Amino acid sequence: MTEVLTLVRTVAPTDATVLIEGETGTGKELVARAIHELSARGAHAFVKMNCAAIPSGLLESELFGHERGAFTGAVNARAGRFEIATRGSVFLDEIGEMPMELQPKLLRVLQEHEFERLGSTRTVRSDARIVAATNRDLASLVAAGQFRADLFYRFNVFPIRVPALRERRADIPLLVRHFVERFAGRLGRSISVIPDGTMDALVGHEWPGNIRELQNVIERAVILTTGAVLQLPPQTFRPVGHGAHAPQPRTMEDMERAHILTTLAATNGVVAGPRGAASVLGMNRSTLLFRMRRLGITRPPSSWQLGQ
C-alpha cells in the first residue's frame, strides 16, 4: 500500500480526475476519501454514488438533478450530486456500470464542467472534482462496446490500482488489530490477546472478499469472544479451490488446538480460576479439559497448573 499512499498524496492537491481500480472490498472508497480530505476541497462535501445500485431510469436525475414536472412523480425541483458537491468531490463507484445513454452527458461534465438538469434548458456549471472507481476492466468494456473510449480516456488521467489483500499480506496483522480494537470498543469489551495460530490463519487466508471480508470475520469473532483472547468461530473460512499446488488450509481442529495452547501459554498453564485459560476462553474448566483431551493435549506440562 505504500505506492498507493504515495500516489494519493501526489494527486490529492491537484484537481485531476482519478480512476481507482481494484477488486470488490479492497478499500477503493477509503482511497477516494483520502484524496478528497488531503485536497483543498477537504472542507467541502464528499458526495458518493454507486452507479450499480441505482436503477438506470433514476440515475440521470440522481446525477444531474431535475426540475418540477420533469417526469411522473417529480413534484419538486431537486439538485443532483454534481450540484450538491459544489467545491467538493463526487465519488462515482462502479463507474463501469454507467449506462451508455448517460455516458455522453457525463463526458460533457468532465470536459466542459457543465450540464442541464433533467427537464431544463438552463446550463449549470459544475465545480466538483470527480473520482471514480471500478472493479471491472474498463479497457475490456471499451473493446466490447460497453463503455465509451473517450470517457475511459477522460477517467484514466490518473489511475490508482488498489492491490487485493492477498497481495499485501503484511498489512493483515495491522488490519486485524485495528478491527479488533474498533469492534471490541463498540461492545465495551477488552480483547488483549490474538493467538499466533489465529493470526497465522488470518494471514494465510486468500480473502476473496478482501478488506470487507476480513472486517466481517473480525466483527463476528469479536461478538462471539467472551474472554480476553480472540476466538475465531468454527467454519470461519470456507474452502476455496486455488489450483492443484495450492497449500492445504489448516483444519479447524488444528486452529483450535493452537488457540488453546497459546492461551495456556499466556496463562502460564493455569486452567481454572478467574485468570485461568478456561475463563479467558469463556468456558468452564471441565469443558476445556475435555477439549484438551479430544485435541491430544493429554496433560499440561509440569510447570502448568489446573488452578489456584
Short mmCIF file of C-alpha atoms in Angstrom, two decimals:
data_model
loop_
_atom_site.label_atom_id
_atom_site.label_comp_id
_atom_site.label_asym_id
_atom_site.label_seq_id
_atom_site.Cartn_x
_atom_site.Cartn_y
_atom_site.Cartn_z
CA MET A 1 0.00 0.00 0.00
CA THR A 2 2.99 2.32 0.20
CA GLU A 3 2.79 3.02 -3.53
CA VAL A 4 -0.94 3.72 -3.27
CA LEU A 5 -0.41 6.20 -0.42
CA THR A 6 2.34 7.93 -2.39
CA LEU A 7 0.03 8.31 -5.40
CA VAL A 8 -2.77 9.62 -3.16
CA ARG A 9 -0.50 12.29 -1.67
CA THR A 10 0.73 13.22 -5.14
CA VAL A 11 -2.65 13.64 -6.82
CA ALA A 12 -4.72 14.98 -3.90
CA PRO A 13 -3.56 18.63 -4.14
CA THR A 14 -4.43 18.72 -7.85
CA ASP A 15 -7.88 18.74 -9.43
CA ALA A 16 -7.06 15.81 -11.73
CA THR A 17 -9.73 13.21 -12.34
CA VAL A 18 -8.77 9.95 -10.62
CA LEU A 19 -9.74 6.39 -11.54
CA ILE A 20 -9.36 3.89 -8.67
CA GLU A 21 -9.19 0.27 -9.80
CA GLY A 22 -9.37 -2.84 -7.66
CA GLU A 23 -11.38 -5.86 -6.63
CA THR A 24 -14.53 -5.56 -4.56
CA GLY A 25 -13.77 -4.85 -0.92
CA THR A 26 -10.20 -3.57 -1.36
CA GLY A 27 -10.96 -0.15 0.11
CA LYS A 28 -11.44 1.98 -3.00
CA GLU A 29 -13.82 4.34 -1.22
CA LEU A 30 -11.26 4.91 1.55
CA VAL A 31 -8.73 5.90 -1.11
CA ALA A 32 -11.25 8.28 -2.67
CA ARG A 33 -11.99 9.87 0.71
CA ALA A 34 -8.28 10.27 1.40
CA ILE A 35 -7.82 12.07 -1.92
CA HIS A 36 -10.70 14.39 -1.05
CA GLU A 37 -9.61 15.08 2.52
CA LEU A 38 -6.00 15.80 1.55
CA SER A 39 -7.08 18.27 -1.12
CA ALA A 40 -8.13 21.91 -0.87
CA ARG A 41 -11.70 20.63 -1.20
CA GLY A 42 -11.48 18.65 2.04
CA ALA A 43 -13.66 21.09 3.98
CA HIS A 44 -16.49 20.72 1.46
CA ALA A 45 -18.86 17.91 0.54
CA PHE A 46 -17.74 14.41 -0.41
CA VAL A 47 -20.73 13.06 -2.33
CA LYS A 48 -20.75 9.40 -3.29
CA MET A 49 -22.95 7.40 -5.59
CA ASN A 50 -22.85 3.74 -6.56
CA CYS A 51 -23.73 3.58 -10.24
CA ALA A 52 -24.71 -0.09 -9.93
CA ALA A 53 -27.10 0.47 -7.02
CA ILE A 54 -29.48 2.93 -8.68
CA PRO A 55 -31.91 1.93 -11.46
CA SER A 56 -30.84 3.35 -14.81
CA GLY A 57 -34.12 5.27 -15.09
CA LEU A 58 -33.28 7.25 -11.94
CA LEU A 59 -29.55 7.62 -12.46
CA GLU A 60 -29.75 10.74 -14.62
CA SER A 61 -31.88 12.54 -12.06
CA GLU A 62 -29.58 11.46 -9.21
CA LEU A 63 -26.50 12.74 -11.01
CA PHE A 64 -27.75 15.91 -12.67
CA GLY A 65 -30.94 16.77 -10.80
CA HIS A 66 -34.38 17.52 -12.22
CA GLU A 67 -36.97 20.28 -12.48
CA ARG A 68 -40.52 20.07 -11.22
CA GLY A 69 -42.66 18.08 -13.63
CA ALA A 70 -39.68 16.61 -15.47
CA PHE A 71 -41.22 13.16 -15.05
CA THR A 72 -44.09 11.49 -13.25
CA GLY A 73 -43.59 11.96 -9.53
CA ALA A 74 -41.24 14.95 -9.84
CA VAL A 75 -43.38 17.25 -7.69
CA ASN A 76 -40.42 19.41 -6.68
CA ALA A 77 -37.18 20.51 -8.30
CA ARG A 78 -34.14 18.70 -6.96
CA ALA A 79 -30.40 19.26 -7.19
CA GLY A 80 -28.26 16.35 -8.37
CA ARG A 81 -24.99 15.05 -6.99
CA PHE A 82 -22.85 17.38 -9.08
CA GLU A 83 -24.63 20.45 -7.70
CA ILE A 84 -24.59 19.18 -4.13
CA ALA A 85 -20.83 18.62 -4.42
CA THR A 86 -20.04 22.19 -5.48
CA ARG A 87 -16.43 22.95 -4.44
CA GLY A 88 -16.20 19.38 -3.16
CA SER A 89 -15.79 15.94 -4.73
CA VAL A 90 -18.10 13.42 -6.38
CA PHE A 91 -17.18 9.76 -5.95
CA LEU A 92 -18.69 7.58 -8.67
CA ASP A 93 -18.34 3.98 -7.54
CA GLU A 94 -18.75 1.13 -10.06
CA ILE A 95 -18.38 3.54 -12.97
CA GLY A 96 -18.25 0.57 -15.34
CA GLU A 97 -22.00 0.12 -14.76
CA MET A 98 -22.85 3.58 -16.13
CA PRO A 99 -25.50 3.17 -18.88
CA MET A 100 -24.28 4.01 -22.38
CA GLU A 101 -27.04 6.61 -22.86
CA LEU A 102 -25.76 8.66 -19.89
CA GLN A 103 -22.08 8.47 -20.76
CA PRO A 104 -22.11 11.44 -23.23
CA LYS A 105 -23.64 13.69 -20.55
CA LEU A 106 -21.04 12.58 -18.03
CA LEU A 107 -18.30 13.14 -20.61
CA ARG A 108 -19.54 16.72 -21.03
CA VAL A 109 -19.21 17.29 -17.28
CA LEU A 110 -15.62 16.04 -17.41
CA GLN A 111 -14.72 18.12 -20.47
CA GLU A 112 -16.81 21.29 -20.16
CA HIS A 113 -17.75 21.23 -16.45
CA GLU A 114 -21.40 21.90 -17.26
CA PHE A 115 -24.75 20.11 -17.63
CA GLU A 116 -28.52 20.67 -17.57
CA ARG A 117 -30.97 19.33 -15.06
CA LEU A 118 -33.48 16.82 -16.35
CA GLY A 119 -36.39 18.83 -17.79
CA SER A 120 -34.43 22.09 -18.01
CA THR A 121 -32.57 24.02 -20.72
CA ARG A 122 -30.62 26.13 -18.23
CA THR A 123 -26.93 25.23 -18.15
CA VAL A 124 -25.45 24.60 -14.72
CA ARG A 125 -21.73 24.93 -14.11
CA SER A 126 -20.05 22.15 -12.18
CA ASP A 127 -17.15 22.84 -9.83
CA ALA A 128 -16.96 19.32 -8.41
CA ARG A 129 -13.91 17.12 -8.70
CA ILE A 130 -14.67 13.63 -9.98
CA VAL A 131 -13.11 10.50 -8.53
CA ALA A 132 -14.34 7.21 -9.99
CA ALA A 133 -13.81 3.59 -9.03
CA THR A 134 -14.34 0.25 -10.72
CA ASN A 135 -13.78 -3.43 -10.11
CA ARG A 136 -14.04 -4.14 -13.83
CA ASP A 137 -11.53 -3.82 -16.67
CA LEU A 138 -12.75 -0.66 -18.41
CA ALA A 139 -10.42 -1.21 -21.38
CA SER A 140 -12.14 -4.55 -21.99
CA LEU A 141 -15.55 -2.87 -21.73
CA VAL A 142 -14.41 -0.33 -24.33
CA ALA A 143 -13.32 -3.15 -26.64
CA ALA A 144 -16.71 -4.83 -26.13
CA GLY A 145 -18.57 -1.62 -26.98
CA GLN A 146 -19.99 -1.28 -23.46
CA PHE A 147 -18.06 1.82 -22.42
CA ARG A 148 -17.12 4.90 -24.46
CA ALA A 149 -13.45 5.12 -25.33
CA ASP A 150 -13.37 8.93 -24.95
CA LEU A 151 -14.95 8.68 -21.50
CA PHE A 152 -12.46 6.00 -20.50
CA TYR A 153 -9.53 8.21 -21.52
CA ARG A 154 -11.01 11.12 -19.56
CA PHE A 155 -11.29 8.98 -16.44
CA ASN A 156 -7.90 7.38 -16.92
CA VAL A 157 -5.93 10.60 -16.36
CA PHE A 158 -4.52 9.35 -13.06
CA PRO A 159 -5.24 5.66 -12.39
CA ILE A 160 -4.57 4.15 -8.97
CA ARG A 161 -4.70 0.39 -8.59
CA VAL A 162 -5.53 -0.85 -5.09
CA PRO A 163 -4.00 -4.32 -4.65
CA ALA A 164 -6.03 -7.23 -3.35
CA LEU A 165 -5.49 -8.17 0.30
CA ARG A 166 -3.79 -11.45 -0.69
CA GLU A 167 -1.16 -9.35 -2.48
CA ARG A 168 -0.30 -7.43 0.69
CA ARG A 169 -0.41 -9.99 3.47
CA ALA A 170 1.99 -7.92 5.57
CA ASP A 171 -0.90 -5.47 6.13
CA ILE A 172 -3.22 -8.13 7.58
CA PRO A 173 -1.93 -8.15 11.22
CA LEU A 174 -2.28 -4.37 11.41
CA LEU A 175 -5.80 -4.52 9.96
CA VAL A 176 -6.77 -7.34 12.34
CA ARG A 177 -5.64 -5.37 15.39
CA HIS A 178 -7.41 -2.26 14.10
CA PHE A 179 -10.72 -4.08 13.60
CA VAL A 180 -10.45 -5.93 16.92
CA GLU A 181 -9.94 -2.64 18.77
CA ARG A 182 -12.78 -0.98 16.87
CA PHE A 183 -15.40 -3.67 17.41
CA ALA A 184 -14.32 -4.52 20.95
CA GLY A 185 -14.56 -0.83 21.81
CA ARG A 186 -18.08 -0.63 20.43
CA LEU A 187 -19.12 -3.61 22.54
CA GLY A 188 -17.32 -2.38 25.65
CA ARG A 189 -15.05 -5.42 25.73
CA SER A 190 -11.35 -5.90 26.34
CA ILE A 191 -9.71 -8.34 23.93
CA SER A 192 -5.98 -8.21 24.57
CA VAL A 193 -4.67 -11.44 23.03
CA ILE A 194 -4.69 -12.57 19.40
CA PRO A 195 -3.15 -16.06 19.42
CA ASP A 196 -0.35 -16.75 16.94
CA GLY A 197 -2.34 -19.62 15.45
CA THR A 198 -5.30 -17.33 14.87
CA MET A 199 -3.16 -14.66 13.26
CA ASP A 200 -1.42 -17.25 11.08
CA ALA A 201 -4.80 -18.49 9.86
CA LEU A 202 -5.92 -14.95 9.07
CA VAL A 203 -2.71 -14.10 7.23
CA GLY A 204 -2.82 -17.35 5.27
CA HIS A 205 -6.40 -16.98 4.05
CA GLU A 206 -6.89 -15.88 0.43
CA TRP A 207 -9.56 -13.26 1.28
CA PRO A 208 -11.58 -13.25 -1.95
CA GLY A 209 -13.74 -10.54 -0.36
CA ASN A 210 -10.64 -8.53 0.62
CA ILE A 211 -10.79 -6.00 3.48
CA ARG A 212 -14.58 -6.13 3.64
CA GLU A 213 -14.47 -9.88 4.24
CA LEU A 214 -11.72 -9.51 6.87
CA GLN A 215 -13.71 -6.82 8.65
CA ASN A 216 -16.81 -9.02 8.74
CA VAL A 217 -14.83 -12.02 10.03
CA ILE A 218 -13.27 -9.98 12.84
CA GLU A 219 -16.58 -8.38 13.80
CA ARG A 220 -18.20 -11.82 14.07
CA ALA A 221 -15.24 -13.15 16.06
CA VAL A 222 -15.35 -10.22 18.49
CA ILE A 223 -19.08 -10.67 19.04
CA LEU A 224 -18.60 -14.36 19.84
CA THR A 225 -15.50 -13.88 22.01
CA THR A 226 -16.37 -13.89 25.71
CA GLY A 227 -12.89 -13.62 27.22
CA ALA A 228 -9.71 -11.66 26.59
CA VAL A 229 -8.45 -13.94 23.80
CA LEU A 230 -9.87 -13.51 20.31
CA GLN A 231 -11.71 -16.63 19.18
CA LEU A 232 -12.42 -17.41 15.55
CA PRO A 233 -15.78 -19.18 15.29
CA PRO A 234 -15.94 -22.61 13.63
CA GLN A 235 -16.21 -22.60 9.83
CA THR A 236 -14.79 -19.10 9.64
CA PHE A 237 -13.15 -19.95 6.34
CA ARG A 238 -14.98 -21.94 3.74
CA PRO A 239 -12.65 -23.91 1.47
CA VAL A 240 -11.94 -22.28 -1.89
CA GLY A 241 -10.01 -24.07 -4.63
CA HIS A 242 -6.85 -22.37 -5.82
CA GLY A 243 -5.29 -24.98 -8.06
CA ALA A 244 -3.52 -28.27 -7.59
CA HIS A 245 -0.46 -26.74 -5.98
CA ALA A 246 -2.30 -24.53 -3.52
CA PRO A 247 -1.30 -25.13 0.11
CA GLN A 248 -3.80 -27.13 2.11
CA PRO A 249 -5.63 -24.99 4.67
CA ARG A 250 -5.29 -25.85 8.33
CA THR A 251 -8.22 -27.77 9.77
CA MET A 252 -10.41 -26.19 12.41
CA GLU A 253 -9.08 -28.77 14.90
CA ASP A 254 -5.53 -27.59 14.18
CA MET A 255 -6.60 -23.99 14.71
CA GLU A 256 -8.49 -24.80 17.92
CA ARG A 257 -5.55 -26.78 19.28
CA ALA A 258 -3.14 -23.92 18.53
CA HIS A 259 -5.60 -21.47 20.07
CA ILE A 260 -5.85 -23.45 23.32
CA LEU A 261 -2.09 -23.99 23.52
CA THR A 262 -1.45 -20.28 23.02
CA THR A 263 -3.96 -19.41 25.73
CA LEU A 264 -2.43 -21.92 28.14
CA ALA A 265 0.98 -20.44 27.48
CA ALA A 266 -0.39 -16.93 28.08
CA THR A 267 -1.86 -18.00 31.44
CA ASN A 268 1.28 -19.90 32.45
CA GLY A 269 -0.70 -23.13 32.27
CA VAL A 270 -3.35 -22.06 34.77
CA VAL A 271 -6.58 -23.74 33.65
CA ALA A 272 -9.11 -22.77 36.33
CA GLY A 273 -9.65 -19.63 38.36
CA PRO A 274 -10.54 -16.09 37.30
CA ARG A 275 -7.31 -15.71 35.33
CA GLY A 276 -7.11 -19.27 34.07
CA ALA A 277 -7.31 -20.39 30.48
CA ALA A 278 -10.88 -21.64 30.87
CA SER A 279 -12.06 -18.22 31.99
CA VAL A 280 -10.09 -16.46 29.25
CA LEU A 281 -11.60 -18.77 26.64
CA GLY A 282 -15.09 -18.26 28.01
CA MET A 283 -15.74 -21.86 29.07
CA ASN A 284 -15.77 -23.85 32.29
CA ARG A 285 -12.85 -25.95 33.49
CA SER A 286 -14.38 -29.34 32.62
CA THR A 287 -15.18 -28.22 29.07
CA LEU A 288 -11.63 -27.04 28.50
CA LEU A 289 -10.16 -30.27 29.89
CA PHE A 290 -12.49 -32.28 27.64
CA ARG A 291 -11.37 -30.31 24.58
CA MET A 292 -7.74 -30.70 25.57
CA ARG A 293 -8.17 -34.49 25.69
CA ARG A 294 -10.04 -34.54 22.39
CA LEU A 295 -7.34 -32.47 20.68
CA GLY A 296 -4.48 -34.55 22.02
CA ILE A 297 -3.40 -32.10 24.69
CA THR A 298 -3.34 -35.01 27.11
CA ARG A 299 -1.70 -33.35 30.07
CA PRO A 300 -0.30 -29.94 30.79
CA PRO A 301 3.46 -29.63 31.28
CA SER A 302 4.62 -29.86 34.89
CA SER A 303 5.01 -26.10 35.04
CA TRP A 304 1.32 -25.65 34.27
CA GLN A 305 -1.39 -25.57 36.92
CA LEU A 306 -5.05 -26.57 36.98
CA GLY A 307 -5.98 -23.71 39.23
CA GLN A 308 -5.12 -21.84 42.34
#
